[in-house]
PDB file of C-alpha atoms and ligand atoms in Angstrom:
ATOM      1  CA  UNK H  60     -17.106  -6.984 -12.490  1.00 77.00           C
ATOM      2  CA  UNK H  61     -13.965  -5.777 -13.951  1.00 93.00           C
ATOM      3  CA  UNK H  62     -10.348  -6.927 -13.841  1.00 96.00           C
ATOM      4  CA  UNK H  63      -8.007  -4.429 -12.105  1.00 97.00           C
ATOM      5  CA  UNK H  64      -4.592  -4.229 -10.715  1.00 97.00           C
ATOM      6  CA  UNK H  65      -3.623  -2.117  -7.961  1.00 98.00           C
ATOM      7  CA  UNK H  66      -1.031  -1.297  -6.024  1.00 98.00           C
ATOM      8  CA  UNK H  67      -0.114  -2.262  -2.290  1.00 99.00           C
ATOM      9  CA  UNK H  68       2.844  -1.620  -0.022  1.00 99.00           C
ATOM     10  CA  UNK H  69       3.225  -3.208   3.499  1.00 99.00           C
ATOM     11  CA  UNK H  70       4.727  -0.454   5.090  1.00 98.00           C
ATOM     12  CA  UNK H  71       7.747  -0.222   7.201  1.00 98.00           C
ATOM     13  CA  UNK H  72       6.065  -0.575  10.741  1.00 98.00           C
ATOM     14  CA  UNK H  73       4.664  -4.316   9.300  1.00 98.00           C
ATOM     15  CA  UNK H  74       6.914  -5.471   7.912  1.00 98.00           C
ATOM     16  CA  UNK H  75       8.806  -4.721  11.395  1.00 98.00           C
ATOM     17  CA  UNK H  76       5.999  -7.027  12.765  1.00 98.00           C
ATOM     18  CA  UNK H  77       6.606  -9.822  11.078  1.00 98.00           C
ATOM     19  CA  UNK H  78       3.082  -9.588   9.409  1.00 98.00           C
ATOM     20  CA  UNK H  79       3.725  -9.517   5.584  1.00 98.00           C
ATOM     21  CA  UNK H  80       2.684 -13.427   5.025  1.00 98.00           C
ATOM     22  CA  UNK H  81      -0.550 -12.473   7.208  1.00 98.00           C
ATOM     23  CA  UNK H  82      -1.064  -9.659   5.166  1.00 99.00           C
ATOM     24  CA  UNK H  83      -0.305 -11.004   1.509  1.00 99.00           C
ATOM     25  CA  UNK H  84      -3.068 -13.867   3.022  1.00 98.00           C
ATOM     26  CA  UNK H  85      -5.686 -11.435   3.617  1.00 98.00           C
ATOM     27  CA  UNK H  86      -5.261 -10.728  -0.072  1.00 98.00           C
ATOM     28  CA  UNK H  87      -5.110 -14.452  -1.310  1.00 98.00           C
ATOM     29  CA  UNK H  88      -8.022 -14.918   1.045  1.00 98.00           C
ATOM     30  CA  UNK H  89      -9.914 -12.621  -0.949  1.00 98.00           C
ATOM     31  CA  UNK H  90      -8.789 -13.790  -4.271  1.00 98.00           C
ATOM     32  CA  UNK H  91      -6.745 -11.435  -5.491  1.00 98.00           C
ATOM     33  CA  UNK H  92      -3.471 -12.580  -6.756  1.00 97.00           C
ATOM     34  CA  UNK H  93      -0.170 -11.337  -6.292  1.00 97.00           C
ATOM     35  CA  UNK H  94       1.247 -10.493  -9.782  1.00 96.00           C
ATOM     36  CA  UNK H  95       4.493  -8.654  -8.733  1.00 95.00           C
ATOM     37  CA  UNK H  96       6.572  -7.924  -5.286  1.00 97.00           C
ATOM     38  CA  UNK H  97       9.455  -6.693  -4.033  1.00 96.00           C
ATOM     39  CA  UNK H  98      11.115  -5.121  -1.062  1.00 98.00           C
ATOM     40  CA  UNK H  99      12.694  -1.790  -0.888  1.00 98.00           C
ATOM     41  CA  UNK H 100      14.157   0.532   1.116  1.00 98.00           C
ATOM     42  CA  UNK H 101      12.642   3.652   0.104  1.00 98.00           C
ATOM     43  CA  UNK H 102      15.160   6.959  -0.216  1.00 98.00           C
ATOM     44  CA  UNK H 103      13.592  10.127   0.734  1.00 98.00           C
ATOM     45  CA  UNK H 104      12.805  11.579  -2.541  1.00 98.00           C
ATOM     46  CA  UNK H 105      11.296   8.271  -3.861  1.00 98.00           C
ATOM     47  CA  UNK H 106       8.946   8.602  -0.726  1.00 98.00           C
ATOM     48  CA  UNK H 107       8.186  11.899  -1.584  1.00 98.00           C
ATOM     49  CA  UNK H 108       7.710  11.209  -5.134  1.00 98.00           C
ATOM     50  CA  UNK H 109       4.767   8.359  -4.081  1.00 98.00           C
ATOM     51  CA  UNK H 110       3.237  10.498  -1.911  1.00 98.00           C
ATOM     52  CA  UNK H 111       3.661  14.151  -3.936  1.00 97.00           C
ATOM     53  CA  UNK H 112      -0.315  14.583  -4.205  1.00 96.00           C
ATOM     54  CA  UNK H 113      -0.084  15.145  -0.727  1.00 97.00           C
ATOM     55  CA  UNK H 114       2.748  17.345  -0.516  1.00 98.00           C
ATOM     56  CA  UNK H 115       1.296  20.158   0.661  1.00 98.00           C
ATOM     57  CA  UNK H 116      -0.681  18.583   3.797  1.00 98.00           C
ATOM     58  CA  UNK H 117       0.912  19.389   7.378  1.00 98.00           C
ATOM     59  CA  UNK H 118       1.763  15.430   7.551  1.00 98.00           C
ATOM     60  CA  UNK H 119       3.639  15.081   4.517  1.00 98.00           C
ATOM     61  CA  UNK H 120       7.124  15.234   6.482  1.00 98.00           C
ATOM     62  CA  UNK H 121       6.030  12.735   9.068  1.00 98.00           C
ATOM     63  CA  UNK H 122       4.985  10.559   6.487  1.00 98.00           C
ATOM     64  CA  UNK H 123       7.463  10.024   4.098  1.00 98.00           C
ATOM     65  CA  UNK H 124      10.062  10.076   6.918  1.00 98.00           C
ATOM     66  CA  UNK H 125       7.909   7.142   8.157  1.00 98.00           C
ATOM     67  CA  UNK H 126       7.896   5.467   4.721  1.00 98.00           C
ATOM     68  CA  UNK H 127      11.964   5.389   4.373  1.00 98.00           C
ATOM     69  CA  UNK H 128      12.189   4.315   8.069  1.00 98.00           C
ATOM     70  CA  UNK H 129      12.248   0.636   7.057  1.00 98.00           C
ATOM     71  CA  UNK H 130      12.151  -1.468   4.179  1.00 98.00           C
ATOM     72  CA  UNK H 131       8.431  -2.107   2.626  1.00 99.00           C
ATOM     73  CA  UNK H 132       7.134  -4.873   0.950  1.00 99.00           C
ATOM     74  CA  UNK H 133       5.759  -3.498  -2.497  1.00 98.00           C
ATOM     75  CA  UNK H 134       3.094  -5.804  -4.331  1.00 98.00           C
ATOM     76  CA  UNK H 135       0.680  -5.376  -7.397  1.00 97.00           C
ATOM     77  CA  UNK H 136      -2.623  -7.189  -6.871  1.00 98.00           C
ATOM     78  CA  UNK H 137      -4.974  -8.483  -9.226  1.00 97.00           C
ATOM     79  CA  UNK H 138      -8.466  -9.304  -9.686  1.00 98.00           C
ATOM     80  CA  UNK H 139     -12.087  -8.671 -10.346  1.00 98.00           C
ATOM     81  CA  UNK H 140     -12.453  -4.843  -8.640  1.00 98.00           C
ATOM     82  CA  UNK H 141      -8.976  -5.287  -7.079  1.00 98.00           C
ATOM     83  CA  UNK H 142      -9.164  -1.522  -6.342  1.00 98.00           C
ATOM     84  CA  UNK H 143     -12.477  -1.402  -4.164  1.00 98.00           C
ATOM     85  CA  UNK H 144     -11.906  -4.710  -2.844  1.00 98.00           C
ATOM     86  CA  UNK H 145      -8.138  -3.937  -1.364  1.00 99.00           C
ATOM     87  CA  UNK H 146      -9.546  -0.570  -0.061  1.00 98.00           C
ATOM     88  CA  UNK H 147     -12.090  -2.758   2.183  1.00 98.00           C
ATOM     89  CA  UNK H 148      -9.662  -5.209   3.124  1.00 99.00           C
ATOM     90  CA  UNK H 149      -7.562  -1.944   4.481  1.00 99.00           C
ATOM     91  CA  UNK H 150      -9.773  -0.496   6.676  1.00 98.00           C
ATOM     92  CA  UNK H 151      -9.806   2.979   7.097  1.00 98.00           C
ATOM     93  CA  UNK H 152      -6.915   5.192   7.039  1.00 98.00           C
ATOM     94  CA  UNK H 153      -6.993   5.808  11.009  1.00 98.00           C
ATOM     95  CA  UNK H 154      -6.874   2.156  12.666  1.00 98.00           C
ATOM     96  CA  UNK H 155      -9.149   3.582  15.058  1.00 98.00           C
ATOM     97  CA  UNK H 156     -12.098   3.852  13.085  1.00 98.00           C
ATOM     98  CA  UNK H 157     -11.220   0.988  10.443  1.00 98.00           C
ATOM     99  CA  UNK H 158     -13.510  -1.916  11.017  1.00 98.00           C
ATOM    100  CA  UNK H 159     -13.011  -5.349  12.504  1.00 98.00           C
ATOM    101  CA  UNK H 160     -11.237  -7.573  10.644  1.00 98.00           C
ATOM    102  CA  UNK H 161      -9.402  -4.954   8.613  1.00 98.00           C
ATOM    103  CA  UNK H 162      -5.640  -5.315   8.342  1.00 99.00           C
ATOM    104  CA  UNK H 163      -5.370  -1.511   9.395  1.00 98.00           C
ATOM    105  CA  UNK H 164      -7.910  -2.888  12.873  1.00 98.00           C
ATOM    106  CA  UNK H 165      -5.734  -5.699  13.583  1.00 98.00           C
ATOM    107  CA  UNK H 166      -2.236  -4.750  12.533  1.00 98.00           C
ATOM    108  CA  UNK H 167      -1.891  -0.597  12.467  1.00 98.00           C
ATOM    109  CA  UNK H 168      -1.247   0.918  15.644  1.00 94.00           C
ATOM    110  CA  UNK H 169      -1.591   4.844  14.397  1.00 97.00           C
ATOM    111  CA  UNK H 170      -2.723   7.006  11.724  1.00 98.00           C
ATOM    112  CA  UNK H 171       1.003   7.259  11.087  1.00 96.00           C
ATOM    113  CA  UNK H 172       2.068   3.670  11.288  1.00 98.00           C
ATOM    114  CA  UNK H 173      -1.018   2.264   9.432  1.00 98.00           C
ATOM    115  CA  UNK H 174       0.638  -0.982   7.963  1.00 98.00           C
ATOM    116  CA  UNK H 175      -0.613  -0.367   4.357  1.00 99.00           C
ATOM    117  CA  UNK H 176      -1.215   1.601   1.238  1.00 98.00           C
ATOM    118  CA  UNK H 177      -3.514   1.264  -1.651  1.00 98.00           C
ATOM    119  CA  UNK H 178      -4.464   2.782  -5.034  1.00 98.00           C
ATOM    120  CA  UNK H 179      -7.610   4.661  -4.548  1.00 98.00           C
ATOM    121  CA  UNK H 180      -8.730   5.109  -8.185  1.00 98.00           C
ATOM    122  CA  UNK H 181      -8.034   3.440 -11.273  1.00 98.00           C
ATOM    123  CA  UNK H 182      -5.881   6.447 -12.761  1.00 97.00           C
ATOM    124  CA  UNK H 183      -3.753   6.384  -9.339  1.00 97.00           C
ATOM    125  CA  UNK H 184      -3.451   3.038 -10.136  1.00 97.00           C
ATOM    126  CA  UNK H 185      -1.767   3.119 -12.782  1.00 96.00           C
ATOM    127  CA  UNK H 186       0.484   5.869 -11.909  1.00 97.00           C
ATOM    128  CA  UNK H 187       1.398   3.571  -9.174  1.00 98.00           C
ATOM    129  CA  UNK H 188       2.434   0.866 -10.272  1.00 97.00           C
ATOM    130  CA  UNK H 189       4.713   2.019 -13.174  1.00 97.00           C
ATOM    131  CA  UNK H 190       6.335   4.326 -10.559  1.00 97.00           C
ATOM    132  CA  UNK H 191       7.133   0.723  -8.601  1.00 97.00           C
ATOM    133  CA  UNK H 192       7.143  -1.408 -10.969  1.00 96.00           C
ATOM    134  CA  UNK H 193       8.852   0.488 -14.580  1.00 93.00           C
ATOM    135  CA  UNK H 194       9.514  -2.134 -17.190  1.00 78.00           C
ATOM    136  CA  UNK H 195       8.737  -5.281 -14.815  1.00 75.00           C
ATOM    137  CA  UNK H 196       7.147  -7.834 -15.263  1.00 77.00           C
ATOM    138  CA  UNK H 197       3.901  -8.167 -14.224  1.00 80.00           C
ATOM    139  CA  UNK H 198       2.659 -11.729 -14.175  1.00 85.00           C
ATOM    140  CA  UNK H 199      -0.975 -12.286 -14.673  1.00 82.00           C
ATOM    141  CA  UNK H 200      -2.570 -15.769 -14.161  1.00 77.00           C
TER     142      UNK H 200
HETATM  143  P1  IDP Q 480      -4.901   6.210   2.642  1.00 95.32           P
HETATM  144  O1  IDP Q 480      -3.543   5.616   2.904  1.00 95.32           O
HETATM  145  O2  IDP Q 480      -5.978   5.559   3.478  1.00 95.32           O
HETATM  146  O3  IDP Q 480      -5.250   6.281   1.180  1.00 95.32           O
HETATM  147  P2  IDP Q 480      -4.407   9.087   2.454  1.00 95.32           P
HETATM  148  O4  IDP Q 480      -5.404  10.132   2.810  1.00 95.32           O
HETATM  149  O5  IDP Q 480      -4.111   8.845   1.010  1.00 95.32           O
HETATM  150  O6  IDP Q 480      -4.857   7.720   3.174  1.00 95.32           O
HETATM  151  O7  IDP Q 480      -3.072   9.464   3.202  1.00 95.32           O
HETATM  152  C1  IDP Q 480      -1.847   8.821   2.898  1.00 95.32           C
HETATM  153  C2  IDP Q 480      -1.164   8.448   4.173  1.00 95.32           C
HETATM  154  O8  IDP Q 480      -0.809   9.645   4.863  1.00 95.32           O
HETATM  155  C3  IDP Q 480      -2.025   7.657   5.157  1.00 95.32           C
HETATM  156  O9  IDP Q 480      -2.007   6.268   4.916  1.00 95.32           O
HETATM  157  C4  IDP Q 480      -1.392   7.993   6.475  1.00 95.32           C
HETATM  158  O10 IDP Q 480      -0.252   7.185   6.739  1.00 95.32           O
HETATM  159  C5  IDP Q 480      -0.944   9.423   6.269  1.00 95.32           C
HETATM  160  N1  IDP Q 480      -1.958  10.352   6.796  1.00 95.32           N
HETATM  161  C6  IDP Q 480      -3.129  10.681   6.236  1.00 95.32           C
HETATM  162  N2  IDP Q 480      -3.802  11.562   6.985  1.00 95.32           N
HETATM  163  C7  IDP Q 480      -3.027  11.783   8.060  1.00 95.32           C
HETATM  164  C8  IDP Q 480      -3.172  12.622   9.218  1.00 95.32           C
HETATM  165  O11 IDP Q 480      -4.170  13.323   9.404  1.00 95.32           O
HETATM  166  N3  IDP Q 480      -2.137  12.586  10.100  1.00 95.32           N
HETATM  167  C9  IDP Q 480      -1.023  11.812   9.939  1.00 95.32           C
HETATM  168  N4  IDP Q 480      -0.851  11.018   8.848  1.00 95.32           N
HETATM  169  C10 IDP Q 480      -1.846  11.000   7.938  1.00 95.32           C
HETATM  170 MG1   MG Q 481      -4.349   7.336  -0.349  1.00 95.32          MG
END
């Protein structure tokens, strides 16, 4: 067991739901804990700068015009394996094949529009959340 933080953003097309509280539940449900959050409305090269590892993939347009078309909900979670443990709470990255009870099963409509992101390594991580959250606090209990 090791004590992580990672980073999660409710995406525009959730937090167009109405689904954040559900969402930051799942998370709480699961005990990890909710050290930092804040909304934003995303400009383009922000997006772009998030998502730059996958810059050169035939969906990078779609996707970071996606991620500015509505404010997201930005959080850092923390707890023992946050990393692996948000991951499965996700689902996989195409709601179609994500399993039941995943927030990407029961609240993404699209491989587009998938409700969330999260860190998928510890060094990504990191990277993360300072790009979010640079000289913030970051409240651990
Ligand atoms: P992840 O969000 O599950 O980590 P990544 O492969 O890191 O998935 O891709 C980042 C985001 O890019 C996904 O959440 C999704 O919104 C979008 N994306 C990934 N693959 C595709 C695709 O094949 N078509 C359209 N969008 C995609
Ligand atoms: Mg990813």
């Amino acid at each position: 067991m090791a004590l992580q933080r990672t980073l999660s953003i409710i995406k525009p097309d959730a937090v167009k739901k109405n689904v954040i509280g559900q969402i930051l539940s799942r998370f709480e449900g699961a005990e990890l804990k909710i050290s930092a959050m804040r909304f934003a409305l995303l400009s383009r090269e922000e997006a772009a700068g998030f998502y730059a590892v996958h810059k050169d993939r035939p969906f990078f347009k779609d996707l970071v015009e996606f991620m500015i078309s509505g404010p997201v909900c930005i959080q850092v979670l923390e707890g023992d394996e946050a990393i692996q443990k948000n991951r499965d709470l996700m689902g996989a990255t195409d709601p179609k094949q994500a399993d039941p009870g995943t927030i990407r099963a029961d609240f993404a409509e699209s491989i587009d529009a998938n409700a969330v992101h999260g860190s998928d390594s510890p060094e990504n991580a990191a990277t993360e959340i300072a790009y979010f959250f640079p000289n913030m606090n970051i409240y651990s209990r």
